[in-house]
PDB file of C-alpha atoms in Angstrom:
ATOM      1  CA  MET F  41    -133.227  26.865 -36.823  1.00  0.00           C
ATOM      2  CA  SER F  42    -134.804  30.109 -35.737  1.00  0.00           C
ATOM      3  CA  GLN F  43    -135.889  31.460 -38.948  1.00  0.00           C
ATOM      4  CA  PHE F  44    -137.318  31.070 -41.843  1.00  0.00           C
ATOM      5  CA  GLU F  45    -136.087  32.718 -44.359  1.00  0.00           C
ATOM      6  CA  ASN F  46    -138.282  34.154 -47.737  1.00  0.00           C
ATOM      7  CA  VAL F  47    -141.709  33.115 -47.038  1.00  0.00           C
ATOM      8  CA  SER F  48    -144.611  34.597 -47.660  1.00  0.00           C
ATOM      9  CA  VAL F  49    -147.060  34.890 -44.729  1.00  0.00           C
ATOM     10  CA  THR F  50    -151.063  34.888 -44.437  1.00  0.00           C
ATOM     11  CA  LYS F  51    -151.946  38.145 -41.946  1.00  0.00           C
ATOM     12  CA  LYS F  52    -154.919  37.098 -40.626  1.00  0.00           C
ATOM     13  CA  ALA F  53    -154.466  34.537 -37.946  1.00  0.00           C
ATOM     14  CA  ASN F  54    -155.652  31.065 -37.696  1.00  0.00           C
ATOM     15  CA  VAL F  55    -157.670  30.884 -34.971  1.00  0.00           C
ATOM     16  CA  TYR F  56    -159.301  27.903 -32.349  1.00  0.00           C
ATOM     17  CA  PHE F  57    -161.398  26.706 -29.751  1.00  0.00           C
ATOM     18  CA  ASP F  58    -161.649  29.900 -28.705  1.00  0.00           C
ATOM     19  CA  GLY F  59    -158.746  31.936 -29.065  1.00  0.00           C
ATOM     20  CA  LYS F  60    -156.582  29.157 -27.299  1.00  0.00           C
ATOM     21  CA  CYS F  61    -154.766  28.001 -30.311  1.00  0.00           C
ATOM     22  CA  ILE F  62    -153.835  30.285 -32.549  1.00  0.00           C
ATOM     23  CA  SER F  63    -151.674  29.850 -35.938  1.00  0.00           C
ATOM     24  CA  HIS F  64    -150.449  31.818 -38.981  1.00  0.00           C
ATOM     25  CA  SER F  65    -150.369  30.213 -41.952  1.00  0.00           C
ATOM     26  CA  ILE F  66    -146.694  30.207 -44.156  1.00  0.00           C
ATOM     27  CA  GLU F  67    -145.683  28.532 -47.317  1.00  0.00           C
ATOM     28  CA  LEU F  68    -141.552  28.636 -47.860  1.00  0.00           C
ATOM     29  CA  ALA F  69    -140.206  29.580 -51.809  1.00  0.00           C
ATOM     30  CA  ASP F  70    -140.461  26.120 -52.681  1.00  0.00           C
ATOM     31  CA  GLY F  71    -143.865  25.158 -52.080  1.00  0.00           C
ATOM     32  CA  THR F  72    -143.748  23.389 -48.384  1.00  0.00           C
ATOM     33  CA  ALA F  73    -146.369  24.985 -45.900  1.00  0.00           C
ATOM     34  CA  LYS F  74    -146.213  25.134 -42.365  1.00  0.00           C
ATOM     35  CA  SER F  75    -147.765  27.220 -40.019  1.00  0.00           C
ATOM     36  CA  VAL F  76    -146.715  28.652 -36.635  1.00  0.00           C
ATOM     37  CA  GLY F  77    -148.522  29.094 -33.205  1.00  0.00           C
ATOM     38  CA  VAL F  78    -149.592  29.106 -30.010  1.00  0.00           C
ATOM     39  CA  ILE F  79    -151.644  27.248 -28.039  1.00  0.00           C
ATOM     40  CA  LEU F  80    -152.402  27.890 -24.174  1.00  0.00           C
ATOM     41  CA  PRO F  81    -153.102  25.328 -21.247  1.00  0.00           C
ATOM     42  CA  SER F  82    -155.946  23.817 -22.489  1.00  0.00           C
ATOM     43  CA  THR F  83    -157.187  20.752 -23.890  1.00  0.00           C
ATOM     44  CA  LEU F  84    -158.281  19.705 -27.342  1.00  0.00           C
ATOM     45  CA  THR F  85    -158.499  17.546 -30.041  1.00  0.00           C
ATOM     46  CA  PHE F  86    -157.077  18.573 -34.001  1.00  0.00           C
ATOM     47  CA  ASN F  87    -158.132  16.565 -36.577  1.00  0.00           C
ATOM     48  CA  THR F  88    -155.556  15.818 -39.576  1.00  0.00           C
ATOM     49  CA  GLY F  89    -155.877  15.346 -43.451  1.00  0.00           C
ATOM     50  CA  ALA F  90    -152.738  15.414 -43.982  1.00  0.00           C
ATOM     51  CA  PRO F  91    -149.539  14.401 -41.859  1.00  0.00           C
ATOM     52  CA  GLU F  92    -148.925  16.825 -39.276  1.00  0.00           C
ATOM     53  CA  ILE F  93    -144.657  16.932 -38.008  1.00  0.00           C
ATOM     54  CA  MET F  94    -145.427  18.556 -34.865  1.00  0.00           C
ATOM     55  CA  GLU F  95    -141.820  20.747 -33.257  1.00  0.00           C
ATOM     56  CA  LEU F  96    -142.511  22.162 -30.322  1.00  0.00           C
ATOM     57  CA  ILE F  97    -140.099  25.494 -29.595  1.00  0.00           C
ATOM     58  CA  GLU F  98    -140.853  25.838 -26.374  1.00  0.00           C
ATOM     59  CA  GLY F  99    -143.724  24.945 -23.360  1.00  0.00           C
ATOM     60  CA  GLU F 100    -144.720  21.259 -22.309  1.00  0.00           C
ATOM     61  CA  CYS F 101    -147.763  19.095 -23.407  1.00  0.00           C
ATOM     62  CA  LYS F 102    -148.806  15.516 -23.672  1.00  0.00           C
ATOM     63  CA  VAL F 103    -150.330  14.012 -26.798  1.00  0.00           C
ATOM     64  CA  THR F 104    -152.491  11.663 -27.118  1.00  0.00           C
ATOM     65  CA  LEU F 105    -152.930   9.739 -30.989  1.00  0.00           C
ATOM     66  CA  ALA F 106    -155.826   8.885 -32.418  1.00  0.00           C
ATOM     67  CA  GLY F 107    -156.004   4.812 -30.964  1.00  0.00           C
ATOM     68  CA  ALA F 108    -152.938   5.714 -28.585  1.00  0.00           C
ATOM     69  CA  THR F 109    -154.320   3.982 -25.005  1.00  0.00           C
ATOM     70  CA  GLU F 110    -151.643   6.285 -22.874  1.00  0.00           C
ATOM     71  CA  ALA F 111    -150.346   9.973 -24.021  1.00  0.00           C
ATOM     72  CA  VAL F 112    -146.948  10.125 -24.582  1.00  0.00           C
ATOM     73  CA  THR F 113    -144.642  14.205 -23.441  1.00  0.00           C
ATOM     74  CA  TYR F 114    -143.690  16.687 -25.052  1.00  0.00           C
ATOM     75  CA  LYS F 115    -140.689  19.170 -24.852  1.00  0.00           C
ATOM     76  CA  GLY F 116    -139.595  22.078 -26.365  1.00  0.00           C
ATOM     77  CA  GLY F 117    -137.134  20.270 -28.895  1.00  0.00           C
ATOM     78  CA  GLU F 118    -139.122  18.048 -28.805  1.00  0.00           C
ATOM     79  CA  SER F 119    -141.256  16.808 -31.831  1.00  0.00           C
ATOM     80  CA  PHE F 120    -143.800  14.185 -32.405  1.00  0.00           C
ATOM     81  CA  ASP F 121    -145.560  12.831 -36.095  1.00  0.00           C
ATOM     82  CA  VAL F 122    -149.050  12.537 -36.444  1.00  0.00           C
ATOM     83  CA  PRO F 123    -150.270  10.854 -40.020  1.00  0.00           C
ATOM     84  CA  GLY F 124    -152.969  12.110 -42.347  1.00  0.00           C
ATOM     85  CA  ASN F 125    -157.030  11.630 -41.248  1.00  0.00           C
ATOM     86  CA  SER F 126    -156.076  11.070 -37.948  1.00  0.00           C
ATOM     87  CA  SER F 127    -156.222  12.945 -34.875  1.00  0.00           C
ATOM     88  CA  PHE F 128    -154.864  14.190 -31.969  1.00  0.00           C
ATOM     89  CA  GLN F 129    -155.668  15.550 -28.100  1.00  0.00           C
ATOM     90  CA  ILE F 130    -153.713  17.437 -26.521  1.00  0.00           C
ATOM     91  CA  GLU F 131    -153.428  18.130 -22.887  1.00  0.00           C
ATOM     92  CA  VAL F 132    -150.788  21.417 -22.406  1.00  0.00           C
ATOM     93  CA  LEU F 133    -149.370  21.685 -19.225  1.00  0.00           C
ATOM     94  CA  GLU F 134    -147.639  24.879 -20.433  1.00  0.00           C
ATOM     95  CA  THR F 135    -148.244  27.528 -22.833  1.00  0.00           C
ATOM     96  CA  VAL F 136    -146.725  25.400 -26.436  1.00  0.00           C
ATOM     97  CA  HIS F 137    -145.319  27.890 -28.843  1.00  0.00           C
ATOM     98  CA  TYR F 138    -144.713  24.915 -32.371  1.00  0.00           C
ATOM     99  CA  VAL F 139    -144.240  24.995 -36.121  1.00  0.00           C
ATOM    100  CA  CYS F 140    -146.766  22.459 -37.727  1.00  0.00           C
ATOM    101  CA  HIS F 141    -145.500  20.895 -40.824  1.00  0.00           C
ATOM    102  CA  PHE F 142    -147.645  19.747 -43.608  1.00  0.00           C
ATOM    103  CA  GLY F 143    -147.735  16.882 -45.677  1.00  0.00           C
TER     104      GLY F 143
END
């Protein structure tokens, strides 16, 4: 799916890590929350509340989930799951365009 239909978009961007990660929060008609954004080349650590699925639309990164000893490489068209109340480190090798699916 290349687009979402019937969504509400928060106009103000979520800006994290001095602008290295910028996203917009969206809500689907059924109440499902997602964020759509870009992460520029960098190494960042994100903390999660709810479980997340990070869907990469484009780009390439290495991800180390909390408790893992090795990073896994992901590219556009792939996704990875992050447990709730956890964290992950992401090393962005090529600007990542993503959709974060919450819950």
